[in-house]
mmCIF file of C-alpha atoms in Angstrom:
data_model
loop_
_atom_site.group_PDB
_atom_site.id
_atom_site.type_symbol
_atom_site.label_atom_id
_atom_site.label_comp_id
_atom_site.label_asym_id
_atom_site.label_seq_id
_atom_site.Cartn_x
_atom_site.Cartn_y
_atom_site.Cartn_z
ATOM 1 C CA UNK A 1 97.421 102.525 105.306
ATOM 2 C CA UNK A 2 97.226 103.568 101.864
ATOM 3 C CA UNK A 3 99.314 102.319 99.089
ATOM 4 C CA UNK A 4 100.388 104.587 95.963
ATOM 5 C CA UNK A 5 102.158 102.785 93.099
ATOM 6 C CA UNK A 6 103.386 104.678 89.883
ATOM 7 C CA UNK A 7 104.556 103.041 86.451
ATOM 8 C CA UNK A 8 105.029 104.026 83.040
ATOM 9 C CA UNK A 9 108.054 105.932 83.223
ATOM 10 C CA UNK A 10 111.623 105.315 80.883
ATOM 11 C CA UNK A 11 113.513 106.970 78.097
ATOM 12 C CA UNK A 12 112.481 109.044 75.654
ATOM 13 C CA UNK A 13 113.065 111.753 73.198
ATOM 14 C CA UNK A 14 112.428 115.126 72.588
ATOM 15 C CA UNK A 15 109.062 115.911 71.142
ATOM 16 C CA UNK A 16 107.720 112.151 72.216
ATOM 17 C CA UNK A 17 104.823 111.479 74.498
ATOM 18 C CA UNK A 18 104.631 109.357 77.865
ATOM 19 C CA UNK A 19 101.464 108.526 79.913
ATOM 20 C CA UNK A 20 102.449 107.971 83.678
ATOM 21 C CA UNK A 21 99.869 106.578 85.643
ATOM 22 C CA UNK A 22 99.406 106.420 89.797
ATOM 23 C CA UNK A 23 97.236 103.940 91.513
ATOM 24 C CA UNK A 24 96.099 104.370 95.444
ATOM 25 C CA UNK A 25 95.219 101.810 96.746
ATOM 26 C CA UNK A 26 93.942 100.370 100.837
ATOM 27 C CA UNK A 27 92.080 102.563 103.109
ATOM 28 C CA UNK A 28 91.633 105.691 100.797
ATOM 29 C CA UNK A 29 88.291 106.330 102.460
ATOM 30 C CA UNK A 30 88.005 109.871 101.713
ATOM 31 C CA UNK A 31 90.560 110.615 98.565
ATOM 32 C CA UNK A 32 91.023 114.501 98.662
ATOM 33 C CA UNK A 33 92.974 114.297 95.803
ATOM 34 C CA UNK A 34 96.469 112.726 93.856
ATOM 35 C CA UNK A 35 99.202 114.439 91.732
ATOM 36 C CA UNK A 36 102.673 114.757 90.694
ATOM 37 C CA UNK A 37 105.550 116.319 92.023
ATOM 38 C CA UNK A 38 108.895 115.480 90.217
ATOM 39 C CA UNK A 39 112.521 115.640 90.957
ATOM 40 C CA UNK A 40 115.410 116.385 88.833
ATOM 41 C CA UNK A 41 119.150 115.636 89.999
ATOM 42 C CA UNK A 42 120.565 118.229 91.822
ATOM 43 C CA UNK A 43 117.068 119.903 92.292
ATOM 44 C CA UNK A 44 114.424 119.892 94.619
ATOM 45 C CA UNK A 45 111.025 118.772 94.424
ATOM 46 C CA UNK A 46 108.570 120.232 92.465
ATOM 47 C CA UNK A 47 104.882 120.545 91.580
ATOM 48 C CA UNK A 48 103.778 119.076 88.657
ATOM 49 C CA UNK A 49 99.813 118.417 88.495
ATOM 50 C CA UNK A 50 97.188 117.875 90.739
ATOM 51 C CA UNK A 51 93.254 116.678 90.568
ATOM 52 C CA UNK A 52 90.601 116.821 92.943
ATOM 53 C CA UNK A 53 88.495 114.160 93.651
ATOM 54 C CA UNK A 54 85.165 116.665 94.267
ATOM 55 C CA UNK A 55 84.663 118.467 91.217
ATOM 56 C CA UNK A 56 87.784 117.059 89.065
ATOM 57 C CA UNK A 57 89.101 120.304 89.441
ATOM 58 C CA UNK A 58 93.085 120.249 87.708
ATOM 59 C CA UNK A 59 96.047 122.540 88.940
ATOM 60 C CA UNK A 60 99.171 122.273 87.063
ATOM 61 C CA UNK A 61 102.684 123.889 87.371
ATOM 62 C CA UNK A 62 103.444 126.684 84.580
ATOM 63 C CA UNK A 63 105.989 124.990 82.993
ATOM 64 C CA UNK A 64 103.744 122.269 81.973
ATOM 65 C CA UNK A 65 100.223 123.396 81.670
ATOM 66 C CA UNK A 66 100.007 123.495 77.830
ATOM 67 C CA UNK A 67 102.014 120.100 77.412
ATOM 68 C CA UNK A 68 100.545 117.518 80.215
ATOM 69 C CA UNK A 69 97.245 117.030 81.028
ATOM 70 C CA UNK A 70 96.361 115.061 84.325
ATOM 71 C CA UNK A 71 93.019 112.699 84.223
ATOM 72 C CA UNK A 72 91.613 109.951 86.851
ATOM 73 C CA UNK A 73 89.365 107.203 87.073
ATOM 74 C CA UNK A 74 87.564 107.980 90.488
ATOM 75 C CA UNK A 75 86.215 104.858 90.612
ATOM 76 C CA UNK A 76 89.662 102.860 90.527
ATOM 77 C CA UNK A 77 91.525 105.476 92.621
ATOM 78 C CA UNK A 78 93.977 106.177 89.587
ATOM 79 C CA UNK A 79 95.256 109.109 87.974
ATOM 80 C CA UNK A 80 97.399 109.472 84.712
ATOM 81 C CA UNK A 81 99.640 111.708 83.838
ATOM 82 C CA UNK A 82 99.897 112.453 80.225
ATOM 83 C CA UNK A 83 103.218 114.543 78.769
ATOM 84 C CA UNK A 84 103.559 115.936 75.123
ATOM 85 C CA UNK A 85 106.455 117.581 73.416
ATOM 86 C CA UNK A 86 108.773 116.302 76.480
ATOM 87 C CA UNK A 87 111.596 118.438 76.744
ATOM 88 C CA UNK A 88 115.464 117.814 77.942
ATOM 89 C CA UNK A 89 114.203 119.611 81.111
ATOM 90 C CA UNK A 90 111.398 117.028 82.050
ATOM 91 C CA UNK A 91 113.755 114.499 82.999
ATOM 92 C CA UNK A 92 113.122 114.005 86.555
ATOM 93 C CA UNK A 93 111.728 111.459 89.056
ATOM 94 C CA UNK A 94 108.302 111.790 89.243
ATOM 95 C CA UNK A 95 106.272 110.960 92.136
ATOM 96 C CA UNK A 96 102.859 110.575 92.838
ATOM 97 C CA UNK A 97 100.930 111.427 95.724
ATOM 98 C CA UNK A 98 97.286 110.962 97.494
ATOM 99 C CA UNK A 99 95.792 113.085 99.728
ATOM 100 C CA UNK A 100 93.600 110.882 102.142
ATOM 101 C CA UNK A 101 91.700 111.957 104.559
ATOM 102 C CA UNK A 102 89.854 109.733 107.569
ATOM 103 C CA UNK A 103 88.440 110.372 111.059
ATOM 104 C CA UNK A 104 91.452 108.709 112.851
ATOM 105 C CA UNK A 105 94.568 110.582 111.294
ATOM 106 C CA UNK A 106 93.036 113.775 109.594
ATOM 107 C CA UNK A 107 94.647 114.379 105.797
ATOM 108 C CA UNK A 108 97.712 112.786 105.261
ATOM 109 C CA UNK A 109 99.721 112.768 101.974
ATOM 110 C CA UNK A 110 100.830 109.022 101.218
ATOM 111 C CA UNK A 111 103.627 109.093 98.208
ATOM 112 C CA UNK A 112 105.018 106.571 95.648
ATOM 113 C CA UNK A 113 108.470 105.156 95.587
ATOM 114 C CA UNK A 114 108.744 107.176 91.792
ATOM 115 C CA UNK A 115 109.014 106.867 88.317
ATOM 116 C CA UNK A 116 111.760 107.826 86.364
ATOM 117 C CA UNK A 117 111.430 109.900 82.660
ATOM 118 C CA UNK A 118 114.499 110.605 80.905
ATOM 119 C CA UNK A 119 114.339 113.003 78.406
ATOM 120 C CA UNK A 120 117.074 112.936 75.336
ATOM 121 C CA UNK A 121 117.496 114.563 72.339
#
């Protein structure tokens, strides 16, 4: 089994800056890669940012690409999730994910329980 744990969530205001970070931990024998998706009340889930773990290679959702900037440390199994110039719209749950692959059960997509961002002007 493979754990995923995010922190670093809470209120903020417009224009501030939050660093979320997302650690995997267990049998992450093969990590494929970790992200965010978020969720904002009444919505469904979203993307938010993703990172490989062959090549570092970053995907991120348009409505955040010039403001958050996803990173990892490889070698801990964490990724962080930095956000500038938060916006009213940010607030959301965000939840992190790692994609895990091994012999026995293929790629599977383990998830966090979330962090919550609120966003306030």
């Amino acid at each position: 089994q493979v754990q995923v744990m995010e922190s670093g969530g809470g209120p903020v205001h417009t224009g501030d800056s939050l660093r979320l970070s997302c650690a995997a931990s267990g049998r992450t024998f093969t990590m494929h890669a970790m992200g965010w998706f978020r969720q904002a009340p009444g919505k469904e889930r979203e993307f938010v940012a993703a990172i490989t773990w062959s090549g570092g290679a970053t995907f991120y959702a348009d409505s955040v690409k010039a403001r958050f900037t996803i990173s990892r440390d490889d070698a801990k199994n964490i990724i962080y999730l930095q956000m500038n110039g938060l916006k009213s719209e940010d607030t959301a749950d965000y939840y992190c994910y790692a994609n895990v692959y091994s012999y026995s059960t293929g790629s599977v997509d383990y998830w966090g329980q979330g962090t919550q961002v609120t966003v306030s002007s």
